[in-house]
Coordinates of C-alpha atoms and ligand atoms in Angstrom, one line a residue:
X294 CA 29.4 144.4 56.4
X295 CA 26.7 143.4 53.7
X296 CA 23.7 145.6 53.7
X297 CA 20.2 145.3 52.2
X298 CA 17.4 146.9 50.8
X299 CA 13.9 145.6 51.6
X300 CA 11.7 146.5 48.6
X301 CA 8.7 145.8 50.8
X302 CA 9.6 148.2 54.1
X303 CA 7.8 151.6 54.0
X304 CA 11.2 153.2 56.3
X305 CA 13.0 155.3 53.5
X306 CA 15.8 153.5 52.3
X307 CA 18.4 156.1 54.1
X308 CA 17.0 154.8 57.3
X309 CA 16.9 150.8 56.4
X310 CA 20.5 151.8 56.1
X311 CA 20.8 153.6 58.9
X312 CA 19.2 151.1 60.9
X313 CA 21.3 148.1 60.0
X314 CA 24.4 149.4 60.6
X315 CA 23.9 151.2 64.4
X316 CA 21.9 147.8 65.2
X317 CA 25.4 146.2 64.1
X318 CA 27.6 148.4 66.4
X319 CA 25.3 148.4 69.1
X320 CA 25.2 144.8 69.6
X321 CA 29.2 144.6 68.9
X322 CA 28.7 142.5 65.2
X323 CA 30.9 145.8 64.3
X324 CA 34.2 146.9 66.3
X325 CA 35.4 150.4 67.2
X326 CA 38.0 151.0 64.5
X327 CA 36.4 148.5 61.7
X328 CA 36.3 150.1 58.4
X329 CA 33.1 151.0 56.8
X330 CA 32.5 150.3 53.1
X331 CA 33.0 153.4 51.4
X332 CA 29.6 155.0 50.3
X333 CA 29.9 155.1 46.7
X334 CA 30.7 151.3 46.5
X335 CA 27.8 150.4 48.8
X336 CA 25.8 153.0 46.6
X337 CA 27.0 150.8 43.5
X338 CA 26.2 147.7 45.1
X339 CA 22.7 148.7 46.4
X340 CA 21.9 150.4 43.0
X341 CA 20.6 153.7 44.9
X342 CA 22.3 157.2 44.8
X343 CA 25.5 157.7 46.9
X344 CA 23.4 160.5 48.8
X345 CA 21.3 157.7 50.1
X346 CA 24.2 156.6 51.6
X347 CA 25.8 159.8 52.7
X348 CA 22.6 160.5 55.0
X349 CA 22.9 157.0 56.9
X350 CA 27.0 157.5 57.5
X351 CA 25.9 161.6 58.5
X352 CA 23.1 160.0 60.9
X353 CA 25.8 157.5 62.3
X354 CA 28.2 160.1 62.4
X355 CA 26.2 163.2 64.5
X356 CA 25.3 160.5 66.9
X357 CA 28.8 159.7 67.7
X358 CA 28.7 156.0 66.2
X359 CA 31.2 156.2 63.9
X360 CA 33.7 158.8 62.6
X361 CA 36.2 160.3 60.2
X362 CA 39.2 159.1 59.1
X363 CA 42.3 161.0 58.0
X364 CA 42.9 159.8 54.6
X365 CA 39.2 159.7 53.9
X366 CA 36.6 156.8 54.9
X367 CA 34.7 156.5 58.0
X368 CA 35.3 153.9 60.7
X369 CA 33.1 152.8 63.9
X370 CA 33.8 155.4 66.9
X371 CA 36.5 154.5 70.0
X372 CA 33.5 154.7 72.1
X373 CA 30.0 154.3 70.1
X374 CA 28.1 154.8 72.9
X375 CA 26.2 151.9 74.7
X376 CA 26.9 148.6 73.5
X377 CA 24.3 146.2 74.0
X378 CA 25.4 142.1 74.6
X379 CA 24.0 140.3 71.5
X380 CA 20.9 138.9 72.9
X381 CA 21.3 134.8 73.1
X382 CA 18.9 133.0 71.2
X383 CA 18.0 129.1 73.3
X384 CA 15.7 128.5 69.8
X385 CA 18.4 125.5 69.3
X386 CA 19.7 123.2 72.1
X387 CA 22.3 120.1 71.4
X388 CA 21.0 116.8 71.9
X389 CA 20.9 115.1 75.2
X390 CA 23.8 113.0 74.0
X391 CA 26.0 115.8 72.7
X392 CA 25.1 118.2 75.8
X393 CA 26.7 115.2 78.3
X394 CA 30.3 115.5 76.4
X395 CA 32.8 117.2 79.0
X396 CA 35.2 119.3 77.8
X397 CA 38.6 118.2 78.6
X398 CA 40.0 120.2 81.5
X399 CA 43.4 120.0 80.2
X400 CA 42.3 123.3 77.8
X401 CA 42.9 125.7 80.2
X402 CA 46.2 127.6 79.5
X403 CA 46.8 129.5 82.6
X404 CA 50.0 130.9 83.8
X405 CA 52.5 128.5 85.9
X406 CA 55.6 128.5 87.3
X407 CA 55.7 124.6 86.9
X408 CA 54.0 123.1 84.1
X409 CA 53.5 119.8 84.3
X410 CA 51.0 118.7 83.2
X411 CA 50.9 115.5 80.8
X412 CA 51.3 114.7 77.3
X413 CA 52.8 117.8 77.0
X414 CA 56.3 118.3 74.9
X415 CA 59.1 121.0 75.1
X416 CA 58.2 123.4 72.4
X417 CA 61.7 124.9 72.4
X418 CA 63.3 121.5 71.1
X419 CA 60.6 121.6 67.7
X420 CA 63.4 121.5 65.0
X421 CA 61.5 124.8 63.4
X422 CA 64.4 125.8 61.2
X423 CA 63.8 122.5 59.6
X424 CA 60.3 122.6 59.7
X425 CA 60.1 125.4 58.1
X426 CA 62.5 124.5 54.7
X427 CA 59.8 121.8 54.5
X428 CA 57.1 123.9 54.9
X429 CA 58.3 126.6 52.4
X430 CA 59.4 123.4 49.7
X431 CA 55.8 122.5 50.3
X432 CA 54.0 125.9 49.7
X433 CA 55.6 126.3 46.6
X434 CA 55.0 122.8 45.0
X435 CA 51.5 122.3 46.3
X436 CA 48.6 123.1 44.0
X437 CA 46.1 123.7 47.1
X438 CA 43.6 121.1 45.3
X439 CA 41.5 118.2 47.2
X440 CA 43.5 115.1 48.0
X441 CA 43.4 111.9 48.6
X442 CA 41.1 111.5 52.0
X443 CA 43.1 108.5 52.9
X444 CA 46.3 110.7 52.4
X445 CA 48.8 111.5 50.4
X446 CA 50.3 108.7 48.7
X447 CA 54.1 109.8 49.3
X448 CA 53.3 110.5 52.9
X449 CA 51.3 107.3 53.1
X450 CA 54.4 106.0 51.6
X451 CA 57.2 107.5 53.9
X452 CA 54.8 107.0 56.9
X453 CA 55.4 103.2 56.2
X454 CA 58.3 102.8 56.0
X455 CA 59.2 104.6 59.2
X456 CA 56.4 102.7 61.5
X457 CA 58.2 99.4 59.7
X458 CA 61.3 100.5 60.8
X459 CA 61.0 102.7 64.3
X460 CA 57.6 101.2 66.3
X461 CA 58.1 97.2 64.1
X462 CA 54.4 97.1 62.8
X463 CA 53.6 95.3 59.8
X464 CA 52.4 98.1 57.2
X465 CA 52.4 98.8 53.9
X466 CA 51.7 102.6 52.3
X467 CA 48.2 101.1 50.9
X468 CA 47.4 100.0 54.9
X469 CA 48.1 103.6 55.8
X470 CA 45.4 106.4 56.6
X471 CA 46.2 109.9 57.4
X472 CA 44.3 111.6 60.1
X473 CA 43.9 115.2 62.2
X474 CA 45.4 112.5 65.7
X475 CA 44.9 109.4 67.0
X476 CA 41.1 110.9 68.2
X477 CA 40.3 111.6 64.7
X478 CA 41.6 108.1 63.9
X479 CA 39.1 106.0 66.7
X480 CA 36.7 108.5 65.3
X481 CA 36.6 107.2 62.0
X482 CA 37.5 103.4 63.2
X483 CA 34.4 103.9 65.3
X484 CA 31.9 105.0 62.6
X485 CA 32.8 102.8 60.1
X486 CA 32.7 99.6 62.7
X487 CA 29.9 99.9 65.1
X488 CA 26.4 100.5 64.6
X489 CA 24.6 102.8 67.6
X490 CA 24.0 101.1 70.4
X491 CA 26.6 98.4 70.1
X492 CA 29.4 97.8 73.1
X493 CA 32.6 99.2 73.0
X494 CA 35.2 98.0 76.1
X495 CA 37.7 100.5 77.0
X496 CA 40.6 100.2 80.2
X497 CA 39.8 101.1 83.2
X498 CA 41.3 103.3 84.3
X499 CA 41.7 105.0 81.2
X500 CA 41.7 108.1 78.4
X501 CA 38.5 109.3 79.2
X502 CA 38.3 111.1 75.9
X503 CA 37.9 108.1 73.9
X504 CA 35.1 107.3 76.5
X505 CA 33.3 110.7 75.8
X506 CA 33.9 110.3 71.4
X507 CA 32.8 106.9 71.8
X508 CA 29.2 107.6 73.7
X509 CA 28.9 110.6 71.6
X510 CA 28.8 108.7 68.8
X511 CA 25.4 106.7 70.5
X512 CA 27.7 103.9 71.6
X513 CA 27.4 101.4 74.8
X514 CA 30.9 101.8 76.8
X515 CA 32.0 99.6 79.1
X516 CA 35.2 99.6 81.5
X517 CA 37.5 97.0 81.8
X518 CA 40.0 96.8 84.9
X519 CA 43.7 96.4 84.3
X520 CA 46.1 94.4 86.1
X521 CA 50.1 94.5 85.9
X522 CA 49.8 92.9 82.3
X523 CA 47.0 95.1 81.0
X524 CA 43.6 95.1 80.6
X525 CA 41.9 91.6 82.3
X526 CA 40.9 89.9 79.2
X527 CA 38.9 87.2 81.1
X528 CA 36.4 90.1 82.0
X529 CA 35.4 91.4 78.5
X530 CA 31.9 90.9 77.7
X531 CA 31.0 88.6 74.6
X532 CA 29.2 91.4 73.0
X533 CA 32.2 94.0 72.7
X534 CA 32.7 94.8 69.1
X535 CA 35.6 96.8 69.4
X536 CA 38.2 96.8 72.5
X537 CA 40.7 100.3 72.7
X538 CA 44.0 99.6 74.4
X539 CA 47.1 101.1 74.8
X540 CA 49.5 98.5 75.1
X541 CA 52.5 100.0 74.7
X542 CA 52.3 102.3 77.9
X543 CA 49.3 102.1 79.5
X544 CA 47.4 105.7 80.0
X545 CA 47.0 106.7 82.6
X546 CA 49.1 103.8 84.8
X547 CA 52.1 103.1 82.6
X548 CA 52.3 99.4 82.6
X549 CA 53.0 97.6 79.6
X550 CA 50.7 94.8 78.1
X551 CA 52.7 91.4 78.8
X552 CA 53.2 89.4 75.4
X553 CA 51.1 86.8 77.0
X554 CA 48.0 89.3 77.7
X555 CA 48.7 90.3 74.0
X556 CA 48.0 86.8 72.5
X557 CA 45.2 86.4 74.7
X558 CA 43.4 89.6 73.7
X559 CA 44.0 88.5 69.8
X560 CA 42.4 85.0 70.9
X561 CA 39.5 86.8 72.1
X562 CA 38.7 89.1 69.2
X563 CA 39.1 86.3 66.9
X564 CA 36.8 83.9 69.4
X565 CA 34.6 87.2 69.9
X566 CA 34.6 88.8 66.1
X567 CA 35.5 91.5 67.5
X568 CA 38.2 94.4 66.7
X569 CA 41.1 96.0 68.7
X570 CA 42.5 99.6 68.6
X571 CA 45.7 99.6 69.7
X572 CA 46.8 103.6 71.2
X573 CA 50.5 103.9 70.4
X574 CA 50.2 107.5 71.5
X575 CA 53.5 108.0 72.8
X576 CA 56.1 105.4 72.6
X577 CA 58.7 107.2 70.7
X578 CA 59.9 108.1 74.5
X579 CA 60.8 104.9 75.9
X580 CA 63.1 104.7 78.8
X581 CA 64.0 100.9 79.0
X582 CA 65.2 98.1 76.6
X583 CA 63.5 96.5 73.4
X584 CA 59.4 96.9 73.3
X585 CA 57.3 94.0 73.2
X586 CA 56.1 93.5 69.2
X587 CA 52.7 95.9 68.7
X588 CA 49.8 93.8 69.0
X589 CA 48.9 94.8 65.1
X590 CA 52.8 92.6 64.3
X591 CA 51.2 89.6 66.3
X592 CA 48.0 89.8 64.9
X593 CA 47.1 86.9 62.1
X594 CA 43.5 88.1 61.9
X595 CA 43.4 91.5 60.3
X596 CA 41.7 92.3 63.8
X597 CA 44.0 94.9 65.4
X598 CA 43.8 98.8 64.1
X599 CA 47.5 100.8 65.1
X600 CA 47.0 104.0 65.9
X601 CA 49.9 106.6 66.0
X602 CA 50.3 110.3 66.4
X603 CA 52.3 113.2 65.7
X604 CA 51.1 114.9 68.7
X605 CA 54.2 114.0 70.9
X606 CA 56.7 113.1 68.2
X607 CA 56.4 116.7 66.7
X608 CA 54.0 119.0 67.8
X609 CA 50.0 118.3 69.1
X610 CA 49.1 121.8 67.4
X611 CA 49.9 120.1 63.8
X612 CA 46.7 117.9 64.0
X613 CA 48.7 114.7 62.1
X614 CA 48.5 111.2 63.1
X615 CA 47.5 108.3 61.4
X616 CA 46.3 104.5 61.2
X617 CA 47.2 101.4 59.8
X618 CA 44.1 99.4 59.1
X619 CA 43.1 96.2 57.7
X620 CA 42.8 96.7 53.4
X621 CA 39.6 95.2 54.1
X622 CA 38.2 98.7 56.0
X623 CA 40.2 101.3 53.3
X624 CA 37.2 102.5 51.3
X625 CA 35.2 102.9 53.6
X626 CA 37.2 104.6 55.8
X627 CA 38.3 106.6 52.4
X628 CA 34.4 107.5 52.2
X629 CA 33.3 108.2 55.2
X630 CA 36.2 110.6 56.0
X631 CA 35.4 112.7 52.4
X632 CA 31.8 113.2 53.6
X633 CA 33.0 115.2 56.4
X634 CA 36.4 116.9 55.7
X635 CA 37.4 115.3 52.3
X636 CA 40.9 114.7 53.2
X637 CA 44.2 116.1 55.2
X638 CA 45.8 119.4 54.7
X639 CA 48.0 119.5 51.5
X640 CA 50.4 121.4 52.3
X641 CA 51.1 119.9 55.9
X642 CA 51.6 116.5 54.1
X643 CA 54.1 117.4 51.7
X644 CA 56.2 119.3 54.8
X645 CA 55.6 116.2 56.8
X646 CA 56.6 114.0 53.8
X647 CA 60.0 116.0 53.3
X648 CA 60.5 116.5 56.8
X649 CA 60.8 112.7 57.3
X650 CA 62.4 112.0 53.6
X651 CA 65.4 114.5 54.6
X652 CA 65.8 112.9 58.6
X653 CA 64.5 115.1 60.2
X654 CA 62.1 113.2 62.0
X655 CA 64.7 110.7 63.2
X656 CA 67.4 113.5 64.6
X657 CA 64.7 115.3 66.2
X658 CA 63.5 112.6 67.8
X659 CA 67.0 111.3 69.0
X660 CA 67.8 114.7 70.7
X661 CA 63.9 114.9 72.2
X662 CA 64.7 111.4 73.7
X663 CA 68.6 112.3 74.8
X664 CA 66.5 115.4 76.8
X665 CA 63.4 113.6 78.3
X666 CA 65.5 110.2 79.5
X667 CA 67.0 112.7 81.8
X668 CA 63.7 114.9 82.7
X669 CA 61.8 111.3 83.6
X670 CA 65.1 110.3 85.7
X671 CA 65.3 113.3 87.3
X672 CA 61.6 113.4 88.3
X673 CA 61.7 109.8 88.9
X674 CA 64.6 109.3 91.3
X675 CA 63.7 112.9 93.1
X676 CA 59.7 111.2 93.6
X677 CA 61.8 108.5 95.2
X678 CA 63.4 110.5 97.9
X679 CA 60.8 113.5 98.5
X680 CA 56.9 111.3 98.2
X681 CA 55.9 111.7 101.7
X682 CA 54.2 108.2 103.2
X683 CA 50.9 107.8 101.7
X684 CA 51.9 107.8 98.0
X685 CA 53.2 105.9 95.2
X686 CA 55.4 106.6 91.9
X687 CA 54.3 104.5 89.2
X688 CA 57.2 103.2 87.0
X689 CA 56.4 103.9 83.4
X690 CA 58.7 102.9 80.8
X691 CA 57.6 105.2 78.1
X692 CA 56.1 107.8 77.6
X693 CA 56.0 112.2 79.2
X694 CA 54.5 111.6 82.3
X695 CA 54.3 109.9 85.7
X696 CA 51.8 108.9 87.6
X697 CA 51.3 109.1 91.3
X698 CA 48.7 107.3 93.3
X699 CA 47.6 107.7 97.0
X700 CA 47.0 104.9 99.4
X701 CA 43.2 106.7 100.4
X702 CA 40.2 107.0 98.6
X703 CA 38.5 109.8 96.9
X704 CA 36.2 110.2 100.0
X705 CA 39.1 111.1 102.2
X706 CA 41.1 113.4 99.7
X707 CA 41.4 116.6 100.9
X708 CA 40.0 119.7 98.2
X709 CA 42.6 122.1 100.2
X710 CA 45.7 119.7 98.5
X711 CA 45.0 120.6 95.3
X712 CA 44.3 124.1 95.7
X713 CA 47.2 124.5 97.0
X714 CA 49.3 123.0 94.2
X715 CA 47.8 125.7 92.0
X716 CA 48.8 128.4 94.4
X717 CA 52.6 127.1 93.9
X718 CA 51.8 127.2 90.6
X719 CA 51.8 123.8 89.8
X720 CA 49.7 122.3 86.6
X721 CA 49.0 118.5 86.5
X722 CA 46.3 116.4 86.3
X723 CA 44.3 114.7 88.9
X724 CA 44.3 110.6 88.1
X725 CA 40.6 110.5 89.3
X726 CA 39.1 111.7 85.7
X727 CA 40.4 108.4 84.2
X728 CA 38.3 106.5 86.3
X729 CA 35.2 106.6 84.1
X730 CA 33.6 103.2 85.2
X731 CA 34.2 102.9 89.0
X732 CA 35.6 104.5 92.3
X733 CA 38.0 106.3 91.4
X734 CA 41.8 106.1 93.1
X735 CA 43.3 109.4 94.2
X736 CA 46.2 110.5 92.4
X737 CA 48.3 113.0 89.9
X738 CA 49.6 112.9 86.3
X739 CA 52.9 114.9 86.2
X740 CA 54.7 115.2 83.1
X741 CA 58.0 115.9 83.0
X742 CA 59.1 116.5 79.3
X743 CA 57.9 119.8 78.7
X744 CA 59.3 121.2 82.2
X745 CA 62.7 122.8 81.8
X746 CA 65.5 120.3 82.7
X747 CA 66.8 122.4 85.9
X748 CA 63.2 122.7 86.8
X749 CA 62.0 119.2 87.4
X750 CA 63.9 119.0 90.8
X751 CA 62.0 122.3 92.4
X752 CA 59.0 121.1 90.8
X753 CA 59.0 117.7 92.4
X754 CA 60.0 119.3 95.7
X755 CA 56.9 121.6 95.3
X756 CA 54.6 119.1 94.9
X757 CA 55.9 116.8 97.5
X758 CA 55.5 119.7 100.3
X759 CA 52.5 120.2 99.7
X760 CA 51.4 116.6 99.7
X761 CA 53.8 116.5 102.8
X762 CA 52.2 119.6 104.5
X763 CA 48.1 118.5 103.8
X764 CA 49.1 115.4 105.8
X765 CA 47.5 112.0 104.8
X766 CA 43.9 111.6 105.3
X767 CA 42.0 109.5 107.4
X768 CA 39.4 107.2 106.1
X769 CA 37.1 108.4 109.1
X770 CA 37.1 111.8 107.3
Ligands
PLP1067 C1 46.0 107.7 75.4 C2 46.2 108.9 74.5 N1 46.0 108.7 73.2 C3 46.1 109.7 72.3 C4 46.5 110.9 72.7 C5 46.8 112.0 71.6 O1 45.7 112.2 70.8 P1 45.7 113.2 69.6 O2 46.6 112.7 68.6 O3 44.3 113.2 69.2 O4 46.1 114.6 70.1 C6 46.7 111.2 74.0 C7 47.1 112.6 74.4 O5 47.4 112.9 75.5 C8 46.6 110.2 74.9 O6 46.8 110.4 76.2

């Protein structure tokens, strides 16, 4: 720990010392077992004599604060007598706007004997042996030096070609920005579109932490409902600026945008000025024939911003997505992201880059999709037999999750259901938090591809007792 000297304080300088350092264990700024500076360096460093020192430590040390080590030095105590709670300063307070972000519930990480909850991927199948060739090639051929903020060019470069080829967007390396996820990439769509104050119109229902980012950023968000084919372009507002979507797999309902709704919603940004971010979060997974083209392949405009992510593909720990955007927004999106982090990891790029140059990407995503197509049939077909009258499986065609909506409303659901789901030691998420914009339909996100493949079928059947066993609410309720 740094000390000081104050030329100015009339305390002798053994006791300034003193001072500092049982006011550091006390409030626990220093742990039992950290090391103390040795007292002829801080003596060095202080410019006073190493006695100085040596009373402070001898103070420390008769009142049980710290003590001797074998091998010489002195370290805090096991027990250093009362330790006070650092007193909490409320001198600052977040604005009104930043204090009304939620944190996403989905942080918790709490034991389970099913864990289904969505988005999430089988950690066991992440080809590490392969990952970590790459990641070794990349440690020693990376200089550690600021990058490119939009990238780097070979991972710009490989990350083209593979959207070209696997997901059929129209990209070229130059179109391509590298980002910490698909947030970070409407982050940085969002500040270099909109000004504060301008409308943004998201689905509803729909991923409400775009709808947090996007009022955090002092934006007007409105919801938009969605029908079978997607969101209901006939009820965006004139004034919308910027439209999110997720055609691909709709979050959190699963349906996919019908080519039809597609043109339409290109009609209306062109008619409206206005710009689209399309979500492909996570069709990698699909589970039925060809996808419709992405909306950025149809678009003639420069309108639509794709947005992918490595989250699902690879791993959501790695922080990588990316964005193809219009040439037209590339420096300032190059500017505005230097002014905050400067650019992407180095290192992770260059594993990436290999990773995907040597097929690793492909064959890990071929054996991911061989093991999820039978996870989501699995939980599909047993949903089928086991949902009790009352509720409905959504079909999704893509995608690590299912949804399942009840026939009642939120006034009638009953607390005691979903408590005890987490006494089975179940983890999924409740539909209702996507509902952002109006009342909200009862429900459950249940993901299937990170639960164990002869798990899905006792984890279905637990959550369909218990829905079967809490009975189906009355509206009277
Ligand atoms: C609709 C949607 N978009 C994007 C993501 C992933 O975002 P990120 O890459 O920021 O982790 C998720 C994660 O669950 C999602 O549900």
């Amino acid at each position: 720990m740094e000390l000081f000297l104050d030329p100015g304080d009339p305390r002798p300088r053994a006791s300034q010392l003193y001072d500092q350092l049982r006011d550091a264990i006390a409030d626990g700024r220093l742990d039992p077992g950290d090391r103390l500076t040795p007292s002829r360096i801080v003596a060095r460093e202080l410019g006073v004599s190493r006695s100085t020192v040596t009373e402070a430590y001898g103070r420390l040390g008769a009142e049980g604060y710290i003590e001797g080590r074998a091998g010489g030095g002195s370290v805090v105590a096991a027990a250093p007598g009362p330790v006070r709670s650092r007193p909490v300063s409320a001198a600052l307070q977040p604005t009104a706007r930043a204090a009304a972000v939620e944190p996403y519930a989905e942080f918790a990480d709490v034991a389970a004997t099913y864990d289904c909850r969505p988005g999430r991927v089988d950690p066991t199948l992440f080809p590490m042996a392969a990952w970590r060739r790459c990641m070794m090639a990349a440690l020693d051929g990376s200089p550690g030096q600021y990058g490119d903020p939009a990238g780097s060019p070979d991972l710009r470069a490989a990350l083209a070609h593979w959207v070209v080829r696997s997901r059929g967007v129209a990209a070229i390396a130059e179109q391509i920005f590298v980002t910490a996820g698909a947030g970070h990439a409407i982050d940085l769509v969002a500040r270099v579109l909109l000004e504060p104050g301008d409308t943004v119109a998201l689905e509803e229902p729909g991923y409400p932490v775009v709808a947090a980012l996007l009022r955090s950023q002092g934006l007007r968000v409105v919801g938009i409902p969605v029908d079978d084919e997607g969101i209901v372009v006939d009820a965006l507002p004139a004034e919308a600026r910027l439209v999110y979507v997720t055609p691909s797999h709709q979050f959190p309902l699963g349906m996919v945008m019908s080519r039809r709704r597609r043109f339409a919603l290109l009609d209306w940004a062109t008619a409206n000025g206005a710009a689209v971010i399309e979500d492909d979060y996570d069709s990698e997974f699909r589970y039925t024939a060809r996808p419709l083209e992405p909306l950025q392949r149809l678009d003639r405009d420069g309108r639509v911003l794709y947005v992918g992510t490595f989250a699902k593909t690879l791993s959501a720990g790695l922080r990588l997505g990316f964005l193809v955007a219009p040439a037209s927004l590339l420096s300032a999106l190059r500017a505005i992201r230097q002014v905050s982090d400067w650019c992407p990891p180095t290192t992770t790029q260059a594993a990436l880059t290999g990773f995907i140059a040597g097929g690793h990407l492909d064959r890990h995503l071929r054996r991911a999709r061989t093991v999820y197509t039978e996870r989501h049939r699995l939980m599909w077909e047993t949903m089928g037999e086991l949902l009790p009258a009352g509720y409905r499986r959504l079909p999704a065609v893509a995608g690590l999750h299912l949804t399942v909506r009840a026939d009642h409303s939120a006034r009638t659901e009953v607390p005691e259901t979903r408590r005890a789901l987490r006494r089975q030691g179940l983890l999924f998420s409740p539909l209702e938090p996507s509902y952002q914009f109006s009342e909200p339909a009862v429900g459950y996100l249940l993901g299937f591809a990170g639960v164990p493949t002869p798990h899905v079928v006792p984890a279905v059947r637990a959550f369909t007792t218990v829905l079967s066993e809490a009975g189906q609410p009355t509206e009277s309720v």
